[in-house]
Amino acid sequence: MADVWSCGVTLYVMLVGAYPFEDPDDPKNFRKTIGRIVSIQYQIPEYVHISQDCRQLLARIFVANPAKRITIREIRNHPWFLKNLPRELTEAAQAKYYKKDNSAPTFSDQTVEEIMKIVEEARTPPQSSTPVAGFGWAEEEEQEDGKRSDDDEQYGEDEDYDGEDEYDKQVKHVHASGDFQHLLK
């Protein structure tokens, strides 16, 4: 049985902007707050305009005996909850939307190795392709004005740049080490 007390406190805070059981004259006095909770002593300030349906819902939530409190199902059918509820959020619409064919598999039959092979193949340009500057295939990527590409400037002439970024290197390292296997269980 789900307890809705905390839902009521949250609703009250959203509507009023204060906690329901704090003493308005002494909100930091924890003992008074506990006493007000035990005696279910709360009130909605006059300056806060809340409908009768909402007041009645809060009164059904803030009940000392949990067995006598309104349930989630009853809340979902309460007039205040249903008022202006979009049709697609009704229980009937949700049930229809989430109804699935359980016979269809919901996962891939491919292994991680097969997926990684596909990714590697996708990264390799076709052999018949002509290298094009700007797409990472040309051996020397120079701009029209003769300047070198950003990669050359970033790594300098002396540094080796193998065209692989830090992410690619990390993925290969993790894959080679087998550290990802625990994620598959």
PDB file of C-alpha atoms in Angstrom:
ATOM      1  CA  MET A   1       0.000   0.000   0.000  1.00  0.00           C
ATOM      2  CA  ALA A   2       1.508   3.285  -1.067  1.00  0.00           C
ATOM      3  CA  ASP A   3       1.225   6.080   1.449  1.00  0.00           C
ATOM      4  CA  VAL A   4       0.105   9.406   0.029  1.00  0.00           C
ATOM      5  CA  TRP A   5       0.968  11.631   3.008  1.00  0.00           C
ATOM      6  CA  SER A   6       4.094  13.000   1.315  1.00  0.00           C
ATOM      7  CA  CYS A   7       2.067  13.671  -1.842  1.00  0.00           C
ATOM      8  CA  GLY A   8      -0.294  15.770   0.264  1.00  0.00           C
ATOM      9  CA  VAL A   9       2.593  17.704   1.807  1.00  0.00           C
ATOM     10  CA  THR A  10       4.026  18.338  -1.670  1.00  0.00           C
ATOM     11  CA  LEU A  11       0.644  19.456  -3.016  1.00  0.00           C
ATOM     12  CA  TYR A  12       0.140  21.777  -0.049  1.00  0.00           C
ATOM     13  CA  VAL A  13       3.600  23.323  -0.510  1.00  0.00           C
ATOM     14  CA  MET A  14       2.938  23.886  -4.221  1.00  0.00           C
ATOM     15  CA  LEU A  15      -0.405  25.537  -3.504  1.00  0.00           C
ATOM     16  CA  VAL A  16       0.459  27.545  -0.390  1.00  0.00           C
ATOM     17  CA  GLY A  17       4.208  28.042  -0.553  1.00  0.00           C
ATOM     18  CA  ALA A  18       4.774  26.832   3.016  1.00  0.00           C
ATOM     19  CA  TYR A  19       4.765  23.542   4.886  1.00  0.00           C
ATOM     20  CA  PRO A  20       1.355  22.438   6.162  1.00  0.00           C
ATOM     21  CA  PHE A  21       2.260  21.649   9.761  1.00  0.00           C
ATOM     22  CA  GLU A  22       4.651  24.447  10.648  1.00  0.00           C
ATOM     23  CA  ASP A  23       3.430  26.934  13.218  1.00  0.00           C
ATOM     24  CA  PRO A  24       3.079  30.170  11.226  1.00  0.00           C
ATOM     25  CA  ASP A  25       4.199  32.175  14.276  1.00  0.00           C
ATOM     26  CA  ASP A  26       7.177  29.908  15.045  1.00  0.00           C
ATOM     27  CA  PRO A  27       8.074  27.929  11.878  1.00  0.00           C
ATOM     28  CA  LYS A  28      11.526  26.872  13.131  1.00  0.00           C
ATOM     29  CA  ASN A  29      10.177  25.235  16.305  1.00  0.00           C
ATOM     30  CA  PHE A  30      10.499  21.552  15.484  1.00  0.00           C
ATOM     31  CA  ARG A  31       8.582  20.389  18.577  1.00  0.00           C
ATOM     32  CA  LYS A  32       5.557  22.482  17.602  1.00  0.00           C
ATOM     33  CA  THR A  33       5.737  21.102  14.063  1.00  0.00           C
ATOM     34  CA  ILE A  34       5.751  17.502  15.342  1.00  0.00           C
ATOM     35  CA  GLY A  35       2.815  18.287  17.637  1.00  0.00           C
ATOM     36  CA  ARG A  36       0.868  19.766  14.722  1.00  0.00           C
ATOM     37  CA  ILE A  37       1.617  16.701  12.575  1.00  0.00           C
ATOM     38  CA  VAL A  38       0.445  14.296  15.293  1.00  0.00           C
ATOM     39  CA  SER A  39      -2.765  16.264  15.798  1.00  0.00           C
ATOM     40  CA  ILE A  40      -3.219  16.853  12.030  1.00  0.00           C
ATOM     41  CA  GLN A  41      -3.352  20.588  12.668  1.00  0.00           C
ATOM     42  CA  TYR A  42      -2.967  22.582   9.472  1.00  0.00           C
ATOM     43  CA  GLN A  43      -4.869  25.356   7.810  1.00  0.00           C
ATOM     44  CA  ILE A  44      -4.892  27.000   4.431  1.00  0.00           C
ATOM     45  CA  PRO A  45      -4.322  30.757   4.703  1.00  0.00           C
ATOM     46  CA  GLU A  46      -7.263  32.939   3.687  1.00  0.00           C
ATOM     47  CA  TYR A  47      -5.220  34.734   1.034  1.00  0.00           C
ATOM     48  CA  VAL A  48      -4.675  31.436  -0.834  1.00  0.00           C
ATOM     49  CA  HIS A  49      -7.589  30.630  -3.124  1.00  0.00           C
ATOM     50  CA  ILE A  50      -8.077  26.873  -3.298  1.00  0.00           C
ATOM     51  CA  SER A  51     -11.176  25.119  -4.609  1.00  0.00           C
ATOM     52  CA  GLN A  52     -13.424  23.084  -2.336  1.00  0.00           C
ATOM     53  CA  ASP A  53     -12.501  19.939  -4.278  1.00  0.00           C
ATOM     54  CA  CYS A  54      -8.817  20.541  -3.552  1.00  0.00           C
ATOM     55  CA  ARG A  55      -9.485  21.303   0.121  1.00  0.00           C
ATOM     56  CA  GLN A  56     -11.481  18.085   0.382  1.00  0.00           C
ATOM     57  CA  LEU A  57      -8.653  16.129  -1.277  1.00  0.00           C
ATOM     58  CA  LEU A  58      -6.093  17.504   1.191  1.00  0.00           C
ATOM     59  CA  ALA A  59      -8.431  16.635   4.071  1.00  0.00           C
ATOM     60  CA  ARG A  60      -8.659  13.041   2.775  1.00  0.00           C
ATOM     61  CA  ILE A  61      -4.857  12.827   2.489  1.00  0.00           C
ATOM     62  CA  PHE A  62      -4.066  14.293   5.913  1.00  0.00           C
ATOM     63  CA  VAL A  63      -5.706  11.524   7.951  1.00  0.00           C
ATOM     64  CA  ALA A  64      -3.847  10.115  10.978  1.00  0.00           C
ATOM     65  CA  ASN A  65      -4.673   6.469  10.298  1.00  0.00           C
ATOM     66  CA  PRO A  66      -2.897   5.399   7.069  1.00  0.00           C
ATOM     67  CA  ALA A  67      -5.507   2.690   6.460  1.00  0.00           C
ATOM     68  CA  LYS A  68      -8.226   5.362   6.313  1.00  0.00           C
ATOM     69  CA  ARG A  69      -6.337   7.765   3.996  1.00  0.00           C
ATOM     70  CA  ILE A  70      -7.336   8.187   0.402  1.00  0.00           C
ATOM     71  CA  THR A  71      -5.428   5.840  -1.930  1.00  0.00           C
ATOM     72  CA  ILE A  72      -3.571   6.672  -5.125  1.00  0.00           C
ATOM     73  CA  ARG A  73      -6.355   5.027  -7.142  1.00  0.00           C
ATOM     74  CA  GLU A  74      -8.963   7.154  -5.347  1.00  0.00           C
ATOM     75  CA  ILE A  75      -6.864  10.281  -5.948  1.00  0.00           C
ATOM     76  CA  ARG A  76      -6.679   9.473  -9.667  1.00  0.00           C
ATOM     77  CA  ASN A  77     -10.488   9.355  -9.705  1.00  0.00           C
ATOM     78  CA  HIS A  78     -10.983  12.421  -7.490  1.00  0.00           C
ATOM     79  CA  PRO A  79     -12.846  15.373  -9.106  1.00  0.00           C
ATOM     80  CA  TRP A  80      -9.981  17.798  -8.389  1.00  0.00           C
ATOM     81  CA  PHE A  81      -7.426  15.489 -10.026  1.00  0.00           C
ATOM     82  CA  LEU A  82      -9.615  14.875 -13.078  1.00  0.00           C
ATOM     83  CA  LYS A  83     -10.515  18.531 -13.669  1.00  0.00           C
ATOM     84  CA  ASN A  84      -8.838  19.701 -16.900  1.00  0.00           C
ATOM     85  CA  LEU A  85      -6.843  16.461 -17.114  1.00  0.00           C
ATOM     86  CA  PRO A  86      -5.805  15.978 -20.756  1.00  0.00           C
ATOM     87  CA  ARG A  87      -7.622  13.048 -22.338  1.00  0.00           C
ATOM     88  CA  GLU A  88      -4.350  11.241 -23.140  1.00  0.00           C
ATOM     89  CA  LEU A  89      -3.495  11.118 -19.407  1.00  0.00           C
ATOM     90  CA  THR A  90      -6.660   9.306 -18.338  1.00  0.00           C
ATOM     91  CA  GLU A  91      -6.221   5.745 -17.064  1.00  0.00           C
ATOM     92  CA  ALA A  92      -8.013   4.268 -20.075  1.00  0.00           C
ATOM     93  CA  ALA A  93      -5.796   6.115 -22.551  1.00  0.00           C
ATOM     94  CA  GLN A  94      -2.639   5.221 -20.612  1.00  0.00           C
ATOM     95  CA  ALA A  95      -3.615   1.537 -20.457  1.00  0.00           C
ATOM     96  CA  LYS A  96      -4.218   1.483 -24.205  1.00  0.00           C
ATOM     97  CA  TYR A  97      -0.955   3.309 -24.922  1.00  0.00           C
ATOM     98  CA  TYR A  98       1.201   1.045 -22.763  1.00  0.00           C
ATOM     99  CA  LYS A  99      -0.417  -2.214 -23.830  1.00  0.00           C
ATOM    100  CA  LYS A 100       2.330  -4.146 -25.613  1.00  0.00           C
ATOM    101  CA  ASP A 101       2.762  -7.302 -27.579  1.00  0.00           C
ATOM    102  CA  ASN A 102       4.966  -9.251 -25.170  1.00  0.00           C
ATOM    103  CA  SER A 103       5.841 -11.862 -27.803  1.00  0.00           C
ATOM    104  CA  ALA A 104       8.072  -9.405 -29.686  1.00  0.00           C
ATOM    105  CA  PRO A 105      11.654  -9.179 -28.360  1.00  0.00           C
ATOM    106  CA  THR A 106      12.538  -5.817 -26.852  1.00  0.00           C
ATOM    107  CA  PHE A 107      16.305  -6.218 -27.103  1.00  0.00           C
ATOM    108  CA  SER A 108      18.949  -6.714 -29.755  1.00  0.00           C
ATOM    109  CA  ASP A 109      20.304 -10.175 -30.508  1.00  0.00           C
ATOM    110  CA  GLN A 110      23.655  -8.598 -31.424  1.00  0.00           C
ATOM    111  CA  THR A 111      26.621  -8.904 -29.128  1.00  0.00           C
ATOM    112  CA  VAL A 112      28.729  -5.930 -28.096  1.00  0.00           C
ATOM    113  CA  GLU A 113      31.518  -7.255 -30.325  1.00  0.00           C
ATOM    114  CA  GLU A 114      29.203  -7.344 -33.351  1.00  0.00           C
ATOM    115  CA  ILE A 115      28.028  -3.806 -32.666  1.00  0.00           C
ATOM    116  CA  MET A 116      31.607  -2.542 -32.243  1.00  0.00           C
ATOM    117  CA  LYS A 117      32.574  -4.197 -35.559  1.00  0.00           C
ATOM    118  CA  ILE A 118      29.717  -2.384 -37.305  1.00  0.00           C
ATOM    119  CA  VAL A 119      30.813   0.920 -35.749  1.00  0.00           C
ATOM    120  CA  GLU A 120      34.425   0.357 -36.884  1.00  0.00           C
ATOM    121  CA  GLU A 121      33.275  -0.497 -40.407  1.00  0.00           C
ATOM    122  CA  ALA A 122      31.160   2.657 -40.497  1.00  0.00           C
ATOM    123  CA  ARG A 123      34.202   4.748 -39.569  1.00  0.00           C
ATOM    124  CA  THR A 124      36.310   3.322 -42.400  1.00  0.00           C
ATOM    125  CA  PRO A 125      35.792   5.180 -45.704  1.00  0.00           C
ATOM    126  CA  PRO A 126      35.064   3.009 -48.736  1.00  0.00           C
ATOM    127  CA  GLN A 127      38.186   2.140 -50.769  1.00  0.00           C
ATOM    128  CA  SER A 128      36.739   3.609 -53.949  1.00  0.00           C
ATOM    129  CA  SER A 129      36.210   7.008 -52.352  1.00  0.00           C
ATOM    130  CA  THR A 130      38.359   9.908 -53.458  1.00  0.00           C
ATOM    131  CA  PRO A 131      39.952  11.777 -50.554  1.00  0.00           C
ATOM    132  CA  VAL A 132      38.249  15.111 -49.981  1.00  0.00           C
ATOM    133  CA  ALA A 133      39.813  17.873 -47.907  1.00  0.00           C
ATOM    134  CA  GLY A 134      37.668  18.896 -44.957  1.00  0.00           C
ATOM    135  CA  PHE A 135      36.199  15.450 -44.408  1.00  0.00           C
ATOM    136  CA  GLY A 136      39.242  13.891 -42.770  1.00  0.00           C
ATOM    137  CA  TRP A 137      40.152  11.666 -45.718  1.00  0.00           C
ATOM    138  CA  ALA A 138      42.816  13.751 -47.443  1.00  0.00           C
ATOM    139  CA  GLU A 139      46.392  13.162 -46.321  1.00  0.00           C
ATOM    140  CA  GLU A 140      47.151  16.862 -46.123  1.00  0.00           C
ATOM    141  CA  GLU A 141      44.194  19.139 -45.438  1.00  0.00           C
ATOM    142  CA  GLU A 142      45.067  22.630 -46.543  1.00  0.00           C
ATOM    143  CA  GLN A 143      42.685  25.493 -46.859  1.00  0.00           C
ATOM    144  CA  GLU A 144      42.429  27.555 -50.042  1.00  0.00           C
ATOM    145  CA  ASP A 145      44.763  30.213 -48.663  1.00  0.00           C
ATOM    146  CA  GLY A 146      47.470  27.604 -48.071  1.00  0.00           C
ATOM    147  CA  LYS A 147      47.098  27.464 -44.282  1.00  0.00           C
ATOM    148  CA  ARG A 148      47.081  24.178 -42.479  1.00  0.00           C
ATOM    149  CA  SER A 149      43.943  22.709 -40.889  1.00  0.00           C
ATOM    150  CA  ASP A 150      42.900  23.204 -37.269  1.00  0.00           C
ATOM    151  CA  ASP A 151      44.086  19.673 -36.434  1.00  0.00           C
ATOM    152  CA  ASP A 152      47.610  20.554 -37.555  1.00  0.00           C
ATOM    153  CA  GLU A 153      47.569  23.704 -35.459  1.00  0.00           C
ATOM    154  CA  GLN A 154      46.200  21.852 -32.437  1.00  0.00           C
ATOM    155  CA  TYR A 155      48.787  19.071 -32.524  1.00  0.00           C
ATOM    156  CA  GLY A 156      51.713  20.952 -34.126  1.00  0.00           C
ATOM    157  CA  GLU A 157      54.021  19.680 -36.835  1.00  0.00           C
ATOM    158  CA  ASP A 158      56.112  17.516 -34.530  1.00  0.00           C
ATOM    159  CA  GLU A 159      53.216  15.749 -32.816  1.00  0.00           C
ATOM    160  CA  ASP A 160      51.692  12.666 -34.349  1.00  0.00           C
ATOM    161  CA  TYR A 161      47.975  12.957 -34.977  1.00  0.00           C
ATOM    162  CA  ASP A 162      46.400   9.715 -36.019  1.00  0.00           C
ATOM    163  CA  GLY A 163      42.959  11.212 -36.767  1.00  0.00           C
ATOM    164  CA  GLU A 164      41.485   9.605 -33.682  1.00  0.00           C
ATOM    165  CA  ASP A 165      39.983  11.854 -31.036  1.00  0.00           C
ATOM    166  CA  GLU A 166      40.191  11.264 -27.301  1.00  0.00           C
ATOM    167  CA  TYR A 167      36.698   9.707 -27.180  1.00  0.00           C
ATOM    168  CA  ASP A 168      37.598   7.112 -29.832  1.00  0.00           C
ATOM    169  CA  LYS A 169      40.774   6.223 -27.962  1.00  0.00           C
ATOM    170  CA  GLN A 170      38.860   5.842 -24.683  1.00  0.00           C
ATOM    171  CA  VAL A 171      36.214   3.611 -26.305  1.00  0.00           C
ATOM    172  CA  LYS A 172      38.897   1.356 -27.793  1.00  0.00           C
ATOM    173  CA  HIS A 173      40.745   1.226 -24.470  1.00  0.00           C
ATOM    174  CA  VAL A 174      37.619   0.240 -22.513  1.00  0.00           C
ATOM    175  CA  HIS A 175      36.626  -2.298 -25.157  1.00  0.00           C
ATOM    176  CA  ALA A 176      40.105  -3.864 -25.179  1.00  0.00           C
ATOM    177  CA  SER A 177      40.226  -4.039 -21.381  1.00  0.00           C
ATOM    178  CA  GLY A 178      36.820  -5.694 -21.080  1.00  0.00           C
ATOM    179  CA  ASP A 179      35.781  -3.241 -18.324  1.00  0.00           C
ATOM    180  CA  PHE A 180      32.348  -2.832 -19.885  1.00  0.00           C
ATOM    181  CA  GLN A 181      31.325  -6.477 -19.395  1.00  0.00           C
ATOM    182  CA  HIS A 182      29.732  -5.754 -15.987  1.00  0.00           C
ATOM    183  CA  LEU A 183      27.276  -3.413 -17.724  1.00  0.00           C
ATOM    184  CA  LEU A 184      25.861  -6.278 -19.776  1.00  0.00           C
ATOM    185  CA  LYS A 185      24.736  -8.336 -16.791  1.00  0.00           C
TER     186      LYS A 185
END
